Structure formats: structure tokens, C-alpha cells
Amino acid sequence: MSDRILYDKGLVKRHSTIVLIEHWAIAISGLLLVLTGIFQLPIAQRYYITEVPGLTWSGDFIFSLNIHYAASVVFIAACLFHVFYHALLGHKAMLPKKGDIRQSIQVIKSFLGKAEEPPFHKYLPEQRLAYAGMVMIIAGLIISGLVKTYKNIFAPDLSLGILLWATWVHNLLFILFVLAFFAHMAAIVIKPNRPMVRSIFTGNIRLDYARHRHPLWIAELEPPPALPEQTQPETPSREPAGEEEPLQDVSLPEPPDTEEEPAEPAPESEEEHPEPPVKNIGEPDTNHKP
Amino acid sequence: MSTQSNSGISRRTFLKAAGGVTLASTVGLPKPTRAQETGRLATLIDLSLCDGCPERDTPACIVACRAKNIETVPEPVDPIPKLLPRGKIEDWSKKKDVTDRLTPYTYLYIQKADVEYNGKQKTLHIPRRCMHCDNPACATICPFTANHKDTTGAVVINKNLCFGGAKCRTVCPWDIPQRQSGIGIYLHILPTLAGNGVMFKCDLCLDLIVEGRNPVCVDACPRQALLIGPREDIYAEARRRTESMNGFIYGDTENGGTSTLYVSPVPFDLINAAIDTGPGKPHFNPVVRSMAKTDAMGTAVLLAPIAGLVAGVAAAAGSLKKSSKEEGPHE
Ligand code: HEM
Ligand code: SF4
Ligand code: SF4
């Protein structure tokens, strides 16, 4: 995994460039699939969507099907890439762990101010559960969609039973997919989660935030305790305080969401101890707002 | 399902049609492989034979078809719910007697064409109904699979699943399916906001043909202008008749091929110019299958899983190689 601590910048690399490409390929093609999926129903004309500038094609079933297909190519290829790439590299951070259901209830309580947040790994337990749910929804959408596509081209007289299944699985999972997307958006609006948002654009999150909230993950990334030589902090070039742009992935644009992050200098205190993984949850850390 | 359905249908039809002499050779050969099941069927409509039943008020095929089907259309609710934000209610329930076009109560009607061809004046009578296309967009892109192509070739709308959105009619090159508002499943969901009734059209009498029997229109025709049989036999028969009358075929390539072959002594562009066309009154224009434009992208969809898999495995392998190289010197 490419996750690592960028001490000089006070950041943690959370998502590799490949993950960012995967995410946005799936997100953009997925949203296009939702839109063109809706246009497969005979509603665009009735609901004046055909009169919206830029959407005049929405009533053309052949055209919108072609867009639905084009988005599917990206979506399916990206999803299968994701599965095989991460499975072969043994990436497990997103897979549900034992106790996730119980823990995620506690996390939701903590969002409501009714409980202490437990220490997190790379992902929150609800992220792992949501991932598993999304995998099932997407797998069903892909399989049923492939059956429907095959029928359109090669087998219009495919068994009625199979087609009814494929059609209704596709239709019902479409609804779940849209609901899951809204839940996904709701999750990133929740205040304690917001420091993660930048990661899906730049790949990085703030080290102080990660130390505080994802100590179990940081513990895996921190050098082993038996390293007295200060390899890291000898980088004195910390004066350009606002300079947060990760050098590695130059291709990625800086997030437009900078208002989230107070333009604070890279956290002083953190930098100085690259030492053992302290569980610094309770550390009175001035840098991050609650 | 009857055991000798196929040869049964075809032989009976063909013998009746042509006195059995010429046809026995092509069709009489029982095909044992197909004898167990109905197989793919096709129909032939011979315009040199249909005379529009001049001795009757209503042609026999229309009467037979309506007698079989009219009662299966439920009475619409009264009043039929208004549609939001827009949409037209289509109510034929008080005009059930209309037989000069397709309606939810008339799946077959006769077009009349007065044409001049080769210096001769001719009047043609043309039974029109669903073509039962080989790859019917009306069925394949129905969002609810309420419309389905059976292995016999019949394209059949399930009136219990149909929402009446009329997408099938939009994509049908001949404007075949006809809507009756105020009936069907949409009434139980959001009647003002989604759906608008049920679509109706010829179902090739699927209930009869799976039993090895003929559609009622075929049996009703006193002049054997309508035939049904195993698809290859009907295609061959249509070609033979066309050759022998120096005539023309419609339906073999139109919309990517259909199960309905019109055989005519007169070119179809002349017929098309002479008939009344419009809503519920199908034309005889050349038709390319509009869905063909999606075949290339659809094939790409079917290959996308392989592309994703290969790319994923390759990227993982590349990443493993890189990290094992880096690990050595750096520790
Ligand atoms: C414009 C739409 C979208 C936005 C703004 C968005 C935003 C985000 C953000 C901020 C994260 C980061 C959470 C983290 O780092 O832990 C994320 C993760 C994720 N999103 Fe989205 N998302 C969008 C659409 C989608 C869609 C359509 C899907 C599913 C098909 C999806 C699936 C995921 C998954 C699986 C993750 C975890 C990715 C990973 O960390 O490897 N997202 N998204
Ligand atoms: S003629 Fe029209 S309704 Fe009949 S099968 Fe073809 S596309 Fe469907
Ligand atoms: S096949 Fe049946 S439904 Fe179709 S026109 Fe003939 S009688 Fe009517």
C-alpha cells in the first residue's frame, strides 16, 4: 500500500493515484449511469426534461442507451480493475471486520454527542460496512446489466424468467444505488468526517487529524520504535507554511474545499516526534478543532 | 405442448393453401429435431390472395381476432386519472368498433391500396398487424420486461406488468402497440405521475401456437392468404411465391428481419404511396433497425469486465514488481 506519513508536510498519504482514478472513474460514470438509467424510462418527454438545454437528447431512447452503455464500459472496467488490483495486492482496509456493526453504532452515537468515538483504523467501521453494501449493489447492477445488454444484441428471446429477474434486480438496485449515493454524501457532510474530504481529491489528509482519529492506522505506518536516528526531521524546509501540495501526485488538482482547512502552518508539535506510535487520542492538541 | 406441432401447423396450412401439390415437397418433410417443440415460426401474408372479404361487413380475420381478444381488455376506471405534469389519456373503450386502424381492441385491420403497376390497375387488400420482429426494440428495451419475444418468434405484451408508457410504440417503426388508459398496474402505484394504461397489440395467438394450433386469423381466412409455419419453410415459400409471381417481399430484412413476410405482385413503395398511413396505420417504408446503432457500444460493455480484469491484474503485477525492487537496497 502506498499509505505513508509525509512528516515534512504534516500529511498522511491516504489514497494512491490509482485509487483516486478508480474513485472518480466510478463516481462520474456511476452518476452518468443513474442519469441515463432514468432516461430509459419514458419520462423525459412527460416531465419536460427534453426541454432543458443540454438534455434535449433525453427523450431519444437509442441515444441515451448509447450513453448508458458508454458509461457502463468505464464503470464496469473500473470496478473489476478495483477488485482484482486490490485483491491481488492484499489490500484489506475497506473490508468489514468483526465487530464493525457494534462499533459503528457507537460511532453514530458519538456523532450525536452521546458516546466517545473509538479509535479508528484507516476507515471507520461504517465505511467498511458501506463498502461491503456498495459492492453487493454494484455487483448486482453489473451482472443484471450485462444480461440485459447481451439480450439486446444477441438474444432477444432469452428466457422470460431470466429477463424478469435481470430487469427487476437492475431496477431495484438502481434505487438502492441512489440511496447509497445520498448516504455517501451525507457521511462526508458530517463534521468530524470532513477532514477526510480532501483525500479524495489530493490523496492526503492532515497528520494531526489522522493521529487523533485514526491512531490504529497511523500505528501501522509509523516507523518501528527501535529507530533512534532522526532520519526524517532533518528537513528544515518548513517555512512555506501554506504549501501543502503533495509533490508526488502533481497531476492532481488542489481541492476546491480549502475553506475546510484553516490555513494553519504544518503542526509544530507533531513533526518533532516521529517516535513510537503514541496513542495520542487524548493529547491536548491545539491544532484541530473538535 | 403437442408432439407434432410443427409439421402439424405447417402441413395443415400449406396443404390448405396450395392444394398440397407443390408444397408437399418443401414442407412435408418432417424435421425430427424440431418435432418436439414449436421452434421458430414465421407467417406469410400473400397479397395476391387477400381480397378483403368483399362479401362480408368486416373481413373474417378481423372478426376472428376481435372475437378472441376484445374481452381480454379490462374496462377502464371511470374517470380515468388525469396525468401530471402532462400527457394525453388515450381512451378507446367507447370506440371499440373502430376497425380501420389499430386500436387496443383491434390488433389486425385491412389497408386498401389502389395502385397502377405495369400498366395495370390493381386493388390490394393488406392485413396489417405486429410484424413480430426478430430483434424487437419494443420488447428488448421495455424497462419492466412487460414485453417479451418468445422463442416461437411471437412478441407478447403482458398486460399485468405493462405501465402504458408507450416506449414500445415510440421505438416500433410501425407504431403498432396501442394504448388504453385507465387500466393496469399503474393505477395501483402513482396513476397521475407514472404510467398511462396498458399497451395492446397482436400476440400471434401465442396461447394457440404453443399448442401447435394456428392463430385464429390464419384459420379464419377463406382464401388462405395468411400462413404460419416453421420459419425456414415460410421464408423459402415466400421466396418461391415471389419468384413465381415476379413479385416483392416485405418483412424479411425490415427492422433487421421479422416473422411476417408480405408477398406482393406490386412493389411496396407503390403500395405505401397508395395507403392511408399515420397513427395506428402502419406504412410500408424501408426500415433499418434503430437499435443497430447501439450494438457496437453494447458489445464493448460485454467486453469491459475482461478489460478491467486484465488491467487490474497487470497493474497489481507491476506494483508488486516495483515494490520488490525498491525493497532491496532501501531496506
Ligand atoms: C460526485 C460524487 C462523489 C463524491 C463527491 C464522492 C466523495 C467521496 C469522498 C470524499 C470519499 C472519501 C472517503 C475516505 O477517504 O474515506 C469517497 C470515498 C468513496 N466513494 Fe465516493 N464520492 C462520489 C461518488 C461515488 C460513487 C458514485 C461511488 C460508487 C459507485 C462512490 C464510492 C466510493 C467508495 C467505494 C469510496 C471509498 C474509496 C476509497 O477510499 O478507496 N463514490 N467518496
Ligand atoms: S412490429 Fe413493432 S410492435 Fe411488433 S415486434 Fe416489431 S417493433 Fe414490436
Ligand atoms: S395472430 Fe392472433 S392476435 Fe394476431 S392478428 Fe391474428 S388473430 Fe389477431
mmCIF file of N, CA and C in Angstrom, chain A residues 2-86:
data_model
loop_
_atom_site.group_PDB
_atom_site.id
_atom_site.type_symbol
_atom_site.label_atom_id
_atom_site.label_comp_id
_atom_site.label_asym_id
_atom_site.label_seq_id
_atom_site.Cartn_x
_atom_site.Cartn_y
_atom_site.Cartn_z
ATOM 1 N N SER A 2 0.396 2.264 -0.617
ATOM 2 C CA SER A 2 1.237 3.456 -0.733
ATOM 3 C C SER A 2 1.055 4.393 0.452
ATOM 4 N N ASP A 3 0.208 3.985 1.396
ATOM 5 C CA ASP A 3 -0.025 4.866 2.542
ATOM 6 C C ASP A 3 1.286 5.114 3.272
ATOM 7 N N ARG A 4 1.557 6.393 3.562
ATOM 8 C CA ARG A 4 2.743 6.693 4.365
ATOM 9 C C ARG A 4 2.611 8.101 4.930
ATOM 10 N N ILE A 5 3.422 8.334 5.946
ATOM 11 C CA ILE A 5 3.374 9.637 6.599
ATOM 12 C C ILE A 5 4.352 10.570 5.904
ATOM 13 N N LEU A 6 3.888 11.749 5.563
ATOM 14 C CA LEU A 6 4.756 12.753 4.943
ATOM 15 C C LEU A 6 5.070 13.778 6.022
ATOM 16 N N TYR A 7 6.090 13.448 6.825
ATOM 17 C CA TYR A 7 6.352 14.267 8.016
ATOM 18 C C TYR A 7 6.614 15.715 7.672
ATOM 19 N N ASP A 8 7.364 15.927 6.598
ATOM 20 C CA ASP A 8 7.744 17.312 6.287
ATOM 21 C C ASP A 8 6.540 18.160 5.944
ATOM 22 N N LYS A 9 5.487 17.545 5.494
ATOM 23 C CA LYS A 9 4.309 18.332 5.123
ATOM 24 C C LYS A 9 3.210 18.236 6.158
ATOM 25 N N GLY A 10 3.410 17.390 7.145
ATOM 26 C CA GLY A 10 2.367 17.220 8.145
ATOM 27 C C GLY A 10 1.145 16.540 7.580
ATOM 28 N N LEU A 11 1.356 15.661 6.618
ATOM 29 C CA LEU A 11 0.234 14.995 5.958
ATOM 30 C C LEU A 11 0.428 13.489 6.010
ATOM 31 N N VAL A 12 -0.666 12.792 5.735
ATOM 32 C CA VAL A 12 -0.573 11.345 5.557
ATOM 33 C C VAL A 12 -1.124 11.022 4.184
ATOM 34 N N LYS A 13 -0.357 10.223 3.455
ATOM 35 C CA LYS A 13 -0.852 9.798 2.150
ATOM 36 C C LYS A 13 -1.874 8.696 2.386
ATOM 37 N N ARG A 14 -3.131 8.970 1.955
ATOM 38 C CA ARG A 14 -4.231 8.062 2.270
ATOM 39 C C ARG A 14 -4.653 7.258 1.041
ATOM 40 N N HIS A 15 -4.668 7.951 -0.089
ATOM 41 C CA HIS A 15 -5.092 7.261 -1.315
ATOM 42 C C HIS A 15 -4.029 7.442 -2.387
ATOM 43 N N SER A 16 -3.665 6.342 -3.035
ATOM 44 C CA SER A 16 -2.718 6.424 -4.142
ATOM 45 C C SER A 16 -3.405 7.037 -5.354
ATOM 46 N N THR A 17 -2.612 7.432 -6.313
ATOM 47 C CA THR A 17 -3.173 7.999 -7.545
ATOM 48 C C THR A 17 -4.127 6.997 -8.204
ATOM 49 N N ILE A 18 -3.738 5.737 -8.168
ATOM 50 C CA ILE A 18 -4.606 4.714 -8.774
ATOM 51 C C ILE A 18 -5.962 4.698 -8.093
ATOM 52 N N VAL A 19 -5.976 4.807 -6.764
ATOM 53 C CA VAL A 19 -7.253 4.798 -6.049
ATOM 54 C C VAL A 19 -8.087 6.023 -6.425
ATOM 55 N N LEU A 20 -7.415 7.172 -6.541
ATOM 56 C CA LEU A 20 -8.163 8.380 -6.913
ATOM 57 C C LEU A 20 -8.775 8.224 -8.307
ATOM 58 N N ILE A 21 -8.009 7.666 -9.215
ATOM 59 C CA ILE A 21 -8.549 7.470 -10.571
ATOM 60 C C ILE A 21 -9.716 6.493 -10.525
ATOM 61 N N GLU A 22 -9.543 5.400 -9.784
ATOM 62 C CA GLU A 22 -10.641 4.430 -9.629
ATOM 63 C C GLU A 22 -11.888 5.136 -9.120
ATOM 64 N N HIS A 23 -11.704 5.882 -8.018
ATOM 65 C CA HIS A 23 -12.866 6.511 -7.397
ATOM 66 C C HIS A 23 -13.591 7.431 -8.356
ATOM 67 N N TRP A 24 -12.854 8.274 -9.043
ATOM 68 C CA TRP A 24 -13.549 9.257 -9.888
ATOM 69 C C TRP A 24 -14.082 8.642 -11.160
ATOM 70 N N ALA A 25 -13.406 7.609 -11.644
ATOM 71 C CA ALA A 25 -13.963 6.904 -12.811
ATOM 72 C C ALA A 25 -15.301 6.280 -12.428
ATOM 73 N N ILE A 26 -15.336 5.655 -11.252
ATOM 74 C CA ILE A 26 -16.583 5.006 -10.828
ATOM 75 C C ILE A 26 -17.640 6.058 -10.495
ATOM 76 N N ALA A 27 -17.228 7.140 -9.817
ATOM 77 C CA ALA A 27 -18.200 8.148 -9.396
ATOM 78 C C ALA A 27 -18.828 8.846 -10.605
ATOM 79 N N ILE A 28 -17.997 9.280 -11.546
ATOM 80 C CA ILE A 28 -18.537 10.040 -12.680
ATOM 81 C C ILE A 28 -19.349 9.129 -13.593
ATOM 82 N N SER A 29 -18.806 7.941 -13.893
ATOM 83 C CA SER A 29 -19.582 7.047 -14.757
ATOM 84 C C SER A 29 -20.827 6.575 -14.020
ATOM 85 N N GLY A 30 -20.727 6.383 -12.701
ATOM 86 C CA GLY A 30 -21.894 5.948 -11.922
ATOM 87 C C GLY A 30 -23.011 6.979 -11.954
ATOM 88 N N LEU A 31 -22.641 8.252 -11.816
ATOM 89 C CA LEU A 31 -23.674 9.291 -11.857
ATOM 90 C C LEU A 31 -24.289 9.393 -13.252
ATOM 91 N N LEU A 32 -23.449 9.225 -14.260
ATOM 92 C CA LEU A 32 -23.963 9.244 -15.633
ATOM 93 C C LEU A 32 -24.897 8.052 -15.858
ATOM 94 N N LEU A 33 -24.569 6.931 -15.240
ATOM 95 C CA LEU A 33 -25.439 5.759 -15.357
ATOM 96 C C LEU A 33 -26.791 6.006 -14.699
ATOM 97 N N VAL A 34 -26.752 6.679 -13.545
ATOM 98 C CA VAL A 34 -28.019 6.993 -12.869
ATOM 99 C C VAL A 34 -28.878 7.879 -13.769
ATOM 100 N N LEU A 35 -28.254 8.922 -14.321
ATOM 101 C CA LEU A 35 -28.999 9.866 -15.153
ATOM 102 C C LEU A 35 -29.565 9.179 -16.400
ATOM 103 N N THR A 36 -28.700 8.482 -17.122
ATOM 104 C CA THR A 36 -29.180 7.864 -18.360
ATOM 105 C C THR A 36 -30.068 6.660 -18.052
ATOM 106 N N GLY A 37 -29.884 6.073 -16.872
ATOM 107 C CA GLY A 37 -30.778 4.992 -16.455
ATOM 108 C C GLY A 37 -32.200 5.518 -16.301
ATOM 109 N N ILE A 38 -32.321 6.715 -15.717
ATOM 110 C CA ILE A 38 -33.646 7.319 -15.567
ATOM 111 C C ILE A 38 -34.260 7.572 -16.946
ATOM 112 N N PHE A 39 -33.419 7.955 -17.894
ATOM 113 C CA PHE A 39 -33.946 8.264 -19.229
ATOM 114 C C PHE A 39 -34.359 7.014 -20.000
ATOM 115 N N GLN A 40 -34.056 5.841 -19.453
ATOM 116 C CA GLN A 40 -34.577 4.630 -20.095
ATOM 117 C C GLN A 40 -36.063 4.469 -19.822
ATOM 118 N N LEU A 41 -36.550 5.188 -18.829
ATOM 119 C CA LEU A 41 -37.999 5.195 -18.589
ATOM 120 C C LEU A 41 -38.610 6.271 -19.468
ATOM 121 N N PRO A 42 -39.846 6.053 -19.903
ATOM 122 C CA PRO A 42 -40.439 7.065 -20.796
ATOM 123 C C PRO A 42 -40.961 8.271 -20.016
ATOM 124 N N ILE A 43 -40.050 9.027 -19.421
ATOM 125 C CA ILE A 43 -40.492 10.142 -18.583
ATOM 126 C C ILE A 43 -39.926 11.489 -19.026
ATOM 127 N N ALA A 44 -38.867 11.453 -19.854
ATOM 128 C CA ALA A 44 -38.174 12.703 -20.185
ATOM 129 C C ALA A 44 -39.122 13.677 -20.887
ATOM 130 N N GLN A 45 -39.896 13.149 -21.793
ATOM 131 C CA GLN A 45 -40.849 13.964 -22.535
ATOM 132 C C GLN A 45 -41.943 14.487 -21.600
ATOM 133 N N ARG A 46 -42.501 13.570 -20.851
ATOM 134 C CA ARG A 46 -43.619 13.913 -19.984
ATOM 135 C C ARG A 46 -43.243 14.961 -18.941
ATOM 136 N N TYR A 47 -42.001 14.882 -18.449
ATOM 137 C CA TYR A 47 -41.587 15.802 -17.395
ATOM 138 C C TYR A 47 -40.761 16.971 -17.929
ATOM 139 N N TYR A 48 -40.890 17.280 -19.200
ATOM 140 C CA TYR A 48 -40.250 18.459 -19.802
ATOM 141 C C TYR A 48 -38.727 18.410 -19.741
ATOM 142 N N ILE A 49 -38.146 17.238 -19.450
ATOM 143 C CA ILE A 49 -36.684 17.178 -19.375
ATOM 144 C C ILE A 49 -36.080 17.410 -20.756
ATOM 145 N N THR A 50 -36.823 17.008 -21.786
ATOM 146 C CA THR A 50 -36.322 17.198 -23.154
ATOM 147 C C THR A 50 -36.217 18.677 -23.501
ATOM 148 N N GLU A 51 -36.838 19.517 -22.699
ATOM 149 C CA GLU A 51 -36.774 20.947 -22.992
ATOM 150 C C GLU A 51 -35.664 21.655 -22.229
ATOM 151 N N VAL A 52 -34.996 20.921 -21.331
ATOM 152 C CA VAL A 52 -33.886 21.507 -20.589
ATOM 153 C C VAL A 52 -32.687 21.625 -21.531
ATOM 154 N N PRO A 53 -32.109 22.818 -21.623
ATOM 155 C CA PRO A 53 -30.942 22.959 -22.508
ATOM 156 C C PRO A 53 -29.863 21.952 -22.121
ATOM 157 N N GLY A 54 -29.315 21.282 -23.122
ATOM 158 C CA GLY A 54 -28.285 20.281 -22.855
ATOM 159 C C GLY A 54 -28.842 18.893 -22.632
ATOM 160 N N LEU A 55 -30.145 18.794 -22.389
ATOM 161 C CA LEU A 55 -30.738 17.471 -22.163
ATOM 162 C C LEU A 55 -31.788 17.136 -23.223
ATOM 163 N N THR A 56 -31.740 17.827 -24.336
ATOM 164 C CA THR A 56 -32.764 17.580 -25.362
ATOM 165 C C THR A 56 -32.707 16.137 -25.870
ATOM 166 N N TRP A 57 -31.557 15.479 -25.675
ATOM 167 C CA TRP A 57 -31.410 14.090 -26.125
ATOM 168 C C TRP A 57 -32.102 13.112 -25.183
ATOM 169 N N SER A 58 -32.571 13.595 -24.038
ATOM 170 C CA SER A 58 -33.053 12.675 -23.001
ATOM 171 C C SER A 58 -34.253 11.845 -23.448
ATOM 172 N N GLY A 59 -34.991 12.335 -24.443
ATOM 173 C CA GLY A 59 -36.143 11.578 -24.899
ATOM 174 C C GLY A 59 -35.810 10.588 -26.013
ATOM 175 N N ASP A 60 -34.545 10.601 -26.448
ATOM 176 C CA ASP A 60 -34.128 9.705 -27.529
ATOM 177 C C ASP A 60 -33.581 8.418 -26.910
ATOM 178 N N PHE A 61 -34.403 7.368 -26.906
ATOM 179 C CA PHE A 61 -34.034 6.147 -26.191
ATOM 180 C C PHE A 61 -32.772 5.501 -26.750
ATOM 181 N N ILE A 62 -32.575 5.609 -28.040
ATOM 182 C CA ILE A 62 -31.407 4.976 -28.645
ATOM 183 C C ILE A 62 -30.144 5.724 -28.222
ATOM 184 N N PHE A 63 -30.203 7.048 -28.285
ATOM 185 C CA PHE A 63 -29.047 7.856 -27.911
ATOM 186 C C PHE A 63 -28.712 7.676 -26.427
ATOM 187 N N SER A 64 -29.729 7.767 -25.571
ATOM 188 C CA SER A 64 -29.442 7.678 -24.140
ATOM 189 C C SER A 64 -28.961 6.275 -23.774
ATOM 190 N N LEU A 65 -29.417 5.273 -24.510
ATOM 191 C CA LEU A 65 -28.900 3.920 -24.258
ATOM 192 C C LEU A 65 -27.420 3.844 -24.628
ATOM 193 N N ASN A 66 -27.053 4.514 -25.706
ATOM 194 C CA ASN A 66 -25.639 4.509 -26.083
ATOM 195 C C ASN A 66 -24.777 5.173 -25.012
ATOM 196 N N ILE A 67 -25.286 6.259 -24.419
ATOM 197 C CA ILE A 67 -24.533 6.903 -23.335
ATOM 198 C C ILE A 67 -24.491 5.977 -22.110
ATOM 199 N N HIS A 68 -25.616 5.337 -21.834
ATOM 200 C CA HIS A 68 -25.661 4.395 -20.710
ATOM 201 C C HIS A 68 -24.617 3.286 -20.927
ATOM 202 N N TYR A 69 -24.541 2.794 -22.131
ATOM 203 C CA TYR A 69 -23.541 1.777 -22.460
ATOM 204 C C TYR A 69 -22.133 2.331 -22.285
ATOM 205 N N ALA A 70 -21.879 3.532 -22.821
ATOM 206 C CA ALA A 70 -20.527 4.096 -22.753
ATOM 207 C C ALA A 70 -20.109 4.264 -21.293
ATOM 208 N N ALA A 71 -21.025 4.760 -20.457
ATOM 209 C CA ALA A 71 -20.706 4.917 -19.036
ATOM 210 C C ALA A 71 -20.485 3.546 -18.397
ATOM 211 N N SER A 72 -21.240 2.543 -18.847
ATOM 212 C CA SER A 72 -21.060 1.192 -18.292
ATOM 213 C C SER A 72 -19.676 0.643 -18.575
ATOM 214 N N VAL A 73 -19.167 0.941 -19.753
ATOM 215 C CA VAL A 73 -17.840 0.424 -20.095
ATOM 216 C C VAL A 73 -16.835 0.918 -19.050
ATOM 217 N N VAL A 74 -16.867 2.231 -18.761
ATOM 218 C CA VAL A 74 -15.949 2.801 -17.779
ATOM 219 C C VAL A 74 -16.222 2.221 -16.390
ATOM 220 N N PHE A 75 -17.501 2.196 -16.034
ATOM 221 C CA PHE A 75 -17.911 1.764 -14.696
ATOM 222 C C PHE A 75 -17.495 0.311 -14.440
ATOM 223 N N ILE A 76 -17.824 -0.565 -15.376
ATOM 224 C CA ILE A 76 -17.547 -1.989 -15.192
ATOM 225 C C ILE A 76 -16.046 -2.239 -15.188
ATOM 226 N N ALA A 77 -15.349 -1.621 -16.144
ATOM 227 C CA ALA A 77 -13.909 -1.839 -16.199
ATOM 228 C C ALA A 77 -13.264 -1.331 -14.908
ATOM 229 N N ALA A 78 -13.688 -0.164 -14.431
ATOM 230 C CA ALA A 78 -13.089 0.392 -13.212
ATOM 231 C C ALA A 78 -13.398 -0.486 -12.003
ATOM 232 N N CYS A 79 -14.620 -1.000 -11.923
ATOM 233 C CA CYS A 79 -14.989 -1.838 -10.775
ATOM 234 C C CYS A 79 -14.198 -3.140 -10.784
ATOM 235 N N LEU A 80 -14.064 -3.750 -11.956
ATOM 236 C CA LEU A 80 -13.312 -5.010 -11.992
ATOM 237 C C LEU A 80 -11.826 -4.772 -11.767
ATOM 238 N N PHE A 81 -11.352 -3.656 -12.296
ATOM 239 C CA PHE A 81 -9.969 -3.280 -12.011
ATOM 240 C C PHE A 81 -9.777 -3.193 -10.505
ATOM 241 N N HIS A 82 -10.668 -2.462 -9.861
ATOM 242 C CA HIS A 82 -10.610 -2.260 -8.413
ATOM 243 C C HIS A 82 -10.532 -3.598 -7.680
ATOM 244 N N VAL A 83 -11.436 -4.495 -8.014
ATOM 245 C CA VAL A 83 -11.494 -5.773 -7.306
ATOM 246 C C VAL A 83 -10.192 -6.556 -7.486
ATOM 247 N N PHE A 84 -9.749 -6.685 -8.734
ATOM 248 C CA PHE A 84 -8.577 -7.536 -8.965
ATOM 249 C C PHE A 84 -7.300 -6.876 -8.472
ATOM 250 N N TYR A 85 -7.180 -5.588 -8.701
ATOM 251 C CA TYR A 85 -5.973 -4.883 -8.278
ATOM 252 C C TYR A 85 -5.781 -4.991 -6.760
ATOM 253 N N HIS A 86 -6.822 -4.651 -6.016
ATOM 254 C CA HIS A 86 -6.667 -4.624 -4.563
ATOM 255 C C HIS A 86 -6.655 -6.025 -3.965
#
